Short mmCIF file of C-alpha atoms in Angstrom, two decimals:
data_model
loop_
_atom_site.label_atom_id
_atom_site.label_comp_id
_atom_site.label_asym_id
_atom_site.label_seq_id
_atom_site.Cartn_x
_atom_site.Cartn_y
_atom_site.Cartn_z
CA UNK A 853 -9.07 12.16 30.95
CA UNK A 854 -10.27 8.59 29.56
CA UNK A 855 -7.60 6.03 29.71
CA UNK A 856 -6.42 5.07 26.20
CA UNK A 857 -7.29 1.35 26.53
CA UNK A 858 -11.02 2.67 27.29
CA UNK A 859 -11.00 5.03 24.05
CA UNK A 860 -9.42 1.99 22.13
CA UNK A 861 -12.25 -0.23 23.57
CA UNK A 862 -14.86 2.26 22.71
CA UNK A 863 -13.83 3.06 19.38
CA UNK A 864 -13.56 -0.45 18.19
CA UNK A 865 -17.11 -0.85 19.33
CA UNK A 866 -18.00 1.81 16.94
CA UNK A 867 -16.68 0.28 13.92
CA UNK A 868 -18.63 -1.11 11.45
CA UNK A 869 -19.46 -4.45 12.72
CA UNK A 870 -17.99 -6.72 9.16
CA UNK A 871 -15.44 -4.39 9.90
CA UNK A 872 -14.96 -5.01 13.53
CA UNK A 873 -15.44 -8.82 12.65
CA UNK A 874 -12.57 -8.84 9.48
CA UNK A 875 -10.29 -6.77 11.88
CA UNK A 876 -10.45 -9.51 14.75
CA UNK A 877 -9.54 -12.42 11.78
CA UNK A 878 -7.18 -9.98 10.42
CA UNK A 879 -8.94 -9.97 7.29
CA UNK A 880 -10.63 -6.59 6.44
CA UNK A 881 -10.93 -3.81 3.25
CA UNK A 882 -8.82 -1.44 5.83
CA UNK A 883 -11.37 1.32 5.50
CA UNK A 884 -14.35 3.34 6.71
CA UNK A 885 -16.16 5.32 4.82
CA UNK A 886 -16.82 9.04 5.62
CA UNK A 887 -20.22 9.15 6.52
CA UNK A 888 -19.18 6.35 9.06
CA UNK A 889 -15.95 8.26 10.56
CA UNK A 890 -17.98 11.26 10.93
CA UNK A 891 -20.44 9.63 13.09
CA UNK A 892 -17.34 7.70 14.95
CA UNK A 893 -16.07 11.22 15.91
CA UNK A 894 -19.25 12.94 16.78
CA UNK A 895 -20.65 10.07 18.79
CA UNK A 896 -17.03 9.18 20.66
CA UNK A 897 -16.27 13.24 20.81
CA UNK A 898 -12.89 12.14 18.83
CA UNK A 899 -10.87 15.05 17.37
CA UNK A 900 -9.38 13.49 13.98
CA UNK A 901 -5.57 13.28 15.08
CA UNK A 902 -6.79 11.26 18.65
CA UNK A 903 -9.22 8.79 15.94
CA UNK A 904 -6.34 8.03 13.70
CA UNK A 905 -3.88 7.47 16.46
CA UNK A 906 -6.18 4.72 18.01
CA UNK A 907 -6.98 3.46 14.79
CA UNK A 908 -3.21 2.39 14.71
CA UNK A 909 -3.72 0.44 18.01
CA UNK A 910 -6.44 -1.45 16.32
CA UNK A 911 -5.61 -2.16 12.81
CA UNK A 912 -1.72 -3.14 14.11
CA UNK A 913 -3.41 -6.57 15.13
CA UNK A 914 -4.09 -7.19 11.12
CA UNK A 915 -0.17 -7.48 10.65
CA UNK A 916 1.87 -10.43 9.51
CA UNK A 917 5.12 -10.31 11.28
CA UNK A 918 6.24 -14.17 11.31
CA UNK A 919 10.00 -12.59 11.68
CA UNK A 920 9.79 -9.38 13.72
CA UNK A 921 6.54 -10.39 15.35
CA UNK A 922 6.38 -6.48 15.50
CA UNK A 923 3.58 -5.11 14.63
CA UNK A 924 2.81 -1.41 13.44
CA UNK A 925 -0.63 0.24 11.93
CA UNK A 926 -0.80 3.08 9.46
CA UNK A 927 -4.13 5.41 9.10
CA UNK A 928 -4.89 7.99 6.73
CA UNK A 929 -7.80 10.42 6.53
CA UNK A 930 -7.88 11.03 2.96
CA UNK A 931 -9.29 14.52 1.48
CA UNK A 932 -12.58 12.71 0.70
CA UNK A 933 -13.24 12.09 3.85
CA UNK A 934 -12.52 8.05 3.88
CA UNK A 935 -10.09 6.47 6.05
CA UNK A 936 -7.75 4.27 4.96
CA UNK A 937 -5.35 1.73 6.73
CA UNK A 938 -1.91 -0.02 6.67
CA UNK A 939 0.03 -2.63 8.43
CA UNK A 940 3.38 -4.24 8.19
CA UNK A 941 3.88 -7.31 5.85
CA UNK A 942 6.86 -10.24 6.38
CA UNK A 943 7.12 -13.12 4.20
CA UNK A 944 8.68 -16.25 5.85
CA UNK A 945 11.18 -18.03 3.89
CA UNK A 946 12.15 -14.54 1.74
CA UNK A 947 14.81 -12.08 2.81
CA UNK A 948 13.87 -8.73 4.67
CA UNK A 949 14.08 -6.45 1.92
CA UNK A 950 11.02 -8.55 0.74
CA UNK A 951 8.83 -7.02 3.34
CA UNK A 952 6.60 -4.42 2.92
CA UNK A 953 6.44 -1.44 5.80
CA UNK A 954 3.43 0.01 7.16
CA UNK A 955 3.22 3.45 5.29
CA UNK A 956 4.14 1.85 2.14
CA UNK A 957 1.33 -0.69 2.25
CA UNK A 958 -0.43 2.64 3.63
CA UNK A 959 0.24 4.80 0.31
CA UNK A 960 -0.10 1.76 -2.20
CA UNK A 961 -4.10 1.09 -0.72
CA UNK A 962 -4.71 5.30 -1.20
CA UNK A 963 -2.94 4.63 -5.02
CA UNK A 964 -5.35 1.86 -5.66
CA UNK A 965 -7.98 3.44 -4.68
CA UNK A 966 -7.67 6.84 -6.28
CA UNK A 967 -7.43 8.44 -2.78
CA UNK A 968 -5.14 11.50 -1.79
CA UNK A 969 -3.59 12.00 1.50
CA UNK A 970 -4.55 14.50 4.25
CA UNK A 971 -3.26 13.54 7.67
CA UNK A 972 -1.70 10.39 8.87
CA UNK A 973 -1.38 8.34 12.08
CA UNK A 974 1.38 5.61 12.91
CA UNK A 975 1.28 4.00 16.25
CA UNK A 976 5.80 3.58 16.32
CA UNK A 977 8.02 5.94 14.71
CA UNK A 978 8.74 5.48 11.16
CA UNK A 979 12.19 3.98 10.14
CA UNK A 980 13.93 6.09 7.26
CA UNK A 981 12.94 3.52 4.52
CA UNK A 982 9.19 5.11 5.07
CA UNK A 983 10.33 8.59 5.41
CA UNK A 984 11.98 8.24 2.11
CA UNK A 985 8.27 6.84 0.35
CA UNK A 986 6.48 9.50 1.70
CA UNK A 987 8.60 11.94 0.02
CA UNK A 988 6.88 10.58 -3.22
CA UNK A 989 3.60 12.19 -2.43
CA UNK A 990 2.32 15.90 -3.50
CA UNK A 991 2.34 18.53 -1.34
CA UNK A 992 4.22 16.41 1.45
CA UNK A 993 5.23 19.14 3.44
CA UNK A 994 1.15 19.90 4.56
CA UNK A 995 0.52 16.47 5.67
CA UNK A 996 0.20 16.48 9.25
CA UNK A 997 1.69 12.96 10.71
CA UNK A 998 1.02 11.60 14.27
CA UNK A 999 2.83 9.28 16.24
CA UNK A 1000 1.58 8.46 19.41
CA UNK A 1001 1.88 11.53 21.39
CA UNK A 1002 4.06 13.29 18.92
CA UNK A 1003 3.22 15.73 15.71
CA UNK A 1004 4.77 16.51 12.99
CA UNK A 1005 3.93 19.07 10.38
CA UNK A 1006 4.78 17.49 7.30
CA UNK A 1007 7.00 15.03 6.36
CA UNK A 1008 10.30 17.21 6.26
CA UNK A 1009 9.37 17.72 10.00
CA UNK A 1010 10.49 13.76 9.89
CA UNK A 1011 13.39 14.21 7.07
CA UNK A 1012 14.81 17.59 7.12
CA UNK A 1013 16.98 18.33 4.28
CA UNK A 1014 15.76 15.19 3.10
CA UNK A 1015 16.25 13.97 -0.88
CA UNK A 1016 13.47 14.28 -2.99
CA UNK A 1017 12.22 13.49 -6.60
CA UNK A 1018 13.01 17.31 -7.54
CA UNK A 1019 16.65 16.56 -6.78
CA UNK A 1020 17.09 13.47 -9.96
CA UNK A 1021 14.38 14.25 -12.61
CA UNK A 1022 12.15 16.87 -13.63
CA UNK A 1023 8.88 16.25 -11.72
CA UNK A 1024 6.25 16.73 -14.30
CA UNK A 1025 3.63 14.28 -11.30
CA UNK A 1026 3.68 12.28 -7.89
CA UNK A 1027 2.86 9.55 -6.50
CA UNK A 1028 -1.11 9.28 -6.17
CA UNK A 1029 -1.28 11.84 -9.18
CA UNK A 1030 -3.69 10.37 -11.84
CA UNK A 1031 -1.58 8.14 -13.71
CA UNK A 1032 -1.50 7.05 -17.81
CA UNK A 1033 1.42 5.97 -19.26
CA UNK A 1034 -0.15 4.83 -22.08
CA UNK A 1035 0.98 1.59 -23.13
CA UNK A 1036 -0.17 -1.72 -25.15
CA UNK A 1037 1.13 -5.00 -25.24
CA UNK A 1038 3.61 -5.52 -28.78
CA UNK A 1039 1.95 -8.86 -29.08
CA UNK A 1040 -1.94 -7.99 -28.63
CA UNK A 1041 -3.56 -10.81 -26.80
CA UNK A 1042 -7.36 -10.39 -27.93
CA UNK A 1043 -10.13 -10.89 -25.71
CA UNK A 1044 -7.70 -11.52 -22.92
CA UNK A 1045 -9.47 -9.47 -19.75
CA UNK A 1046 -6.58 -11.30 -17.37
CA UNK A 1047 -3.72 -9.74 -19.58
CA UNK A 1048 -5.70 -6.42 -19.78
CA UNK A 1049 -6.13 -6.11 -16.30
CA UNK A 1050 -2.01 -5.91 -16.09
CA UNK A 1051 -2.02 -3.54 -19.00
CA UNK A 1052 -4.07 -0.92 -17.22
CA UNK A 1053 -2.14 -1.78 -14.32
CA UNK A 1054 0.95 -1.06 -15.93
CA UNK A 1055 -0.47 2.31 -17.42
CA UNK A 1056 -0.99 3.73 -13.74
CA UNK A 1057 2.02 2.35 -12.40
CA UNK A 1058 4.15 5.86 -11.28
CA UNK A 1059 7.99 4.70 -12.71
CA UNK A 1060 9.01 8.43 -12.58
CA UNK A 1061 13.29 7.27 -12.30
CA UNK A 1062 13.48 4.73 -14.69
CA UNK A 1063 10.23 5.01 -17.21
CA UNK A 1064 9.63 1.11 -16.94
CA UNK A 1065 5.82 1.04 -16.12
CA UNK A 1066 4.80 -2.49 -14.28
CA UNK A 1067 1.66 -4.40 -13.76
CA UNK A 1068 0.29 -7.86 -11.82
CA UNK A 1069 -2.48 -9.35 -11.70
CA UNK A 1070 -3.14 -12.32 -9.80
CA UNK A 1071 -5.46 -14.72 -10.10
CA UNK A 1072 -6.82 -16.71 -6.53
CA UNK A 1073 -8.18 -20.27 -6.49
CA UNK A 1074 -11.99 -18.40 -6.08
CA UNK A 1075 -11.61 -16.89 -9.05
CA UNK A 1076 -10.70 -13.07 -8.01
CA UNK A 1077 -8.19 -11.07 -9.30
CA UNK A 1078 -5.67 -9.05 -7.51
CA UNK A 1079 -3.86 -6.02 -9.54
CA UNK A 1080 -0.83 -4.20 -8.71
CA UNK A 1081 1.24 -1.42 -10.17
CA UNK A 1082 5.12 -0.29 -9.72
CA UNK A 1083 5.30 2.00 -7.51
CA UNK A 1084 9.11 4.13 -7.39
CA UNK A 1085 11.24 5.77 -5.25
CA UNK A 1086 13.49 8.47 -6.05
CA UNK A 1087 16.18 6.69 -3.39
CA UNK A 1088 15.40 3.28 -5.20
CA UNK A 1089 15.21 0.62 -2.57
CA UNK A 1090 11.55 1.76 -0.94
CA UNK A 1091 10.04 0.80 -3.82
CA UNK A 1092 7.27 -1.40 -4.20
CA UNK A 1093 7.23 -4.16 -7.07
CA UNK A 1094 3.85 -4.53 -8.77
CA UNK A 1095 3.64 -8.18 -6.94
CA UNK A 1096 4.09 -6.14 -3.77
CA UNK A 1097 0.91 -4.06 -4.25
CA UNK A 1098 -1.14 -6.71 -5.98
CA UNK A 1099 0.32 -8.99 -2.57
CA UNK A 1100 -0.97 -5.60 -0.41
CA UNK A 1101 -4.40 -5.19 -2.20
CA UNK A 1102 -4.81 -9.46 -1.50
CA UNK A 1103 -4.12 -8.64 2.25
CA UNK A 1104 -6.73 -5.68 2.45
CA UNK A 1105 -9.31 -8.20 0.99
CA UNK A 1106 -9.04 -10.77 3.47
CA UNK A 1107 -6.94 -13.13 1.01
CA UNK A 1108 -4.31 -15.46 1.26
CA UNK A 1109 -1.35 -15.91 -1.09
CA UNK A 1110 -1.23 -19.74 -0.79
CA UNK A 1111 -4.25 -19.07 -3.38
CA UNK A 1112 -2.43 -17.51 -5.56
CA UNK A 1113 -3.03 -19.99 -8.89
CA UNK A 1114 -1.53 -17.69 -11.94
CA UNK A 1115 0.23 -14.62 -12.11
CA UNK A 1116 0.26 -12.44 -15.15
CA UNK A 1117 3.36 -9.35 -15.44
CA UNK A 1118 3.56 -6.59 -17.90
CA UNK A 1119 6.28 -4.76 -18.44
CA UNK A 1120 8.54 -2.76 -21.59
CA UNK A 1121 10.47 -5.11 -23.70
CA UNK A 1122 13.70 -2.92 -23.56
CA UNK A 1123 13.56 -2.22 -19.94
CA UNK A 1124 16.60 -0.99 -18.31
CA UNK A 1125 15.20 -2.62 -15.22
CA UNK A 1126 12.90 -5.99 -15.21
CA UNK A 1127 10.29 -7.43 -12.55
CA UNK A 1128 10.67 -10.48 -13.55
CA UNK A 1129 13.98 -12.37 -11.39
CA UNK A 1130 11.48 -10.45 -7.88
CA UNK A 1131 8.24 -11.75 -9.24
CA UNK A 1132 10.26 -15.54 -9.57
CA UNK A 1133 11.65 -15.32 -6.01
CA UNK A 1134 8.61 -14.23 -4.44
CA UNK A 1135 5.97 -16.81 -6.63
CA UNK A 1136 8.48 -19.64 -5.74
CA UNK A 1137 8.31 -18.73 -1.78
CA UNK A 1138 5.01 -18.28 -1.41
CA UNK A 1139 2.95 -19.87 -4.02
CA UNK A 1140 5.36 -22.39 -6.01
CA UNK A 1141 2.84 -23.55 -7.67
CA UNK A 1142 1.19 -20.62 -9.40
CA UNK A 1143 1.69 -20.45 -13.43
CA UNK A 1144 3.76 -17.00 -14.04
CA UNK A 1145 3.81 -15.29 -17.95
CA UNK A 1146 4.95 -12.41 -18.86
CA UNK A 1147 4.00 -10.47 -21.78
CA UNK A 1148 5.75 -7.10 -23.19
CA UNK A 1149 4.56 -3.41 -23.41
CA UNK A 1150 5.56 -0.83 -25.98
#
């Protein structure tokens, strides 16, 4: 049998060399395209659970753990065919329930980019806060999860008699479902394509338990633009702000939120829950002296 150091080795030699390159400066889109992993698998004679497994042992470097300095990689192969990647997110100078997990930075890079889940890989065993997320997604129970040398079919295989959307609300979608909640702003803001990109934001966002739809967009020094959506979970606290996946789709890019220059949120005007106090904590931690505005849906 090869050693797993060697297949680590051997596989990161295989990767796309930008890829290879972003990886080793931590700065990388966190995916390979189809085409690519098929030719990963057929010229390293990888079965797809042993790819995704030492895909964790690579991508796990891309972290930011200035607390924990623990560091833990998510894969997915998603049912087109592309794989897509995760790591675990502290914030110095915030409190923990700031940071964002592995599989939840996972899921919120497949939501952005229209993907849907198939299998999974994690290289440590998830804590209960990421069970819970994962409960979000469709069809759950048929996604195959891998944890080293472990597998588990499905997610209740990791949360039996676990608590699920179907047990507060009717579930009329999930999480990574095609999303329009069809909102505006109350106060239009013409010819405003920063403000729109929030709106639209805000219109995918999945707010299933409290029907207050969010979006971000932030704007870097550079001039690019960063969006993220609200993402809910039925047990409440797993959720991810939209600043979280705006923060999580930065990351993936190879950004940095100390370029963070002006942050735009959207959100209902009679919300029974607001973004707004997180979106202040975290802008004042990390980039103090970004402009924040928020503007109202209906």
């Amino acid at each position: 049998a090869i050693e797993m150091t060697t297949i680590v080795e051997r596989l990161r030699d295989q990767l796309p060399k930008d890829l290879r390159t972003k990886m080793e400066s931590s700065s990388q889109p966190f995916m390979i395209p189809a085409d690519k992993v098929r030719q990963i698998q057929a010229d390293l004679g990888l079965s797809t659970r042993d790819l995704l497994v030492n895909l964790t042992l690579i991508v796990k470097g891309c972290a930011c753990t200035p607390i924990s300095h623990f560091e833990v990689g998510a894969v997915a192969l998603c049912e087109s065919g592309n794989v897509l990647m995760g790591v675990n997110v502290e914030f110095r100078g915030l409190g923990l329930g700031f940071s964002i997990h592995a599989e939840q930075f996972l899921l919120s890079r497949l939501f952005q980019c229209g993907e849907k889940l198939k299998e999974m890989a994690v290289n440590e065993i998830p804590c209960g806060h990421c069970r819970q997320f994962l409960k979000e997604v469709k069809d759950n129970a048929q996604v195959n999860i891998y944890i080293r040398e472990s597998s588990y079919a499905g997610v209740p295989a990791l949360l039996p008699d676990g608590f699920g959307p179907e047990d507060l609300v009717d579930v009329p979608f999930r999480l990574l479902d095609d999303m329009d909640n069809k909102l505006s702003l109350k106060v239009p803001e013409e010819g405003n394509d920063f403000i729109s990109l929030a709106v639209k934001a805000a219109n995918r966002s999945y707010a299933l338990y409290t029907n207050n739809p969010s979006g971000i967009v932030l704007r870097t020094k550079n001039g690019n633009h960063y969006v993220g959506s609200y993402l809910e979970s039925v047990a409440y606290n797993p959720s991810l702000s939209p600043l979280h996946t705006a923060l999580i789709n930065l990351w993936a890019d190879g950004g940095n939120w100390e370029d963070v220059e002006a942050v735009v949120l959207v959100e209902k005007h009679d919300a029974i829950i607001s973004q707004l106090p997180f979106a202040r904590s975290m802008r004042e931690a990390l980039f103090p002296a970004a402009t924040l505005n928020v503007y109202h849906l209906s």
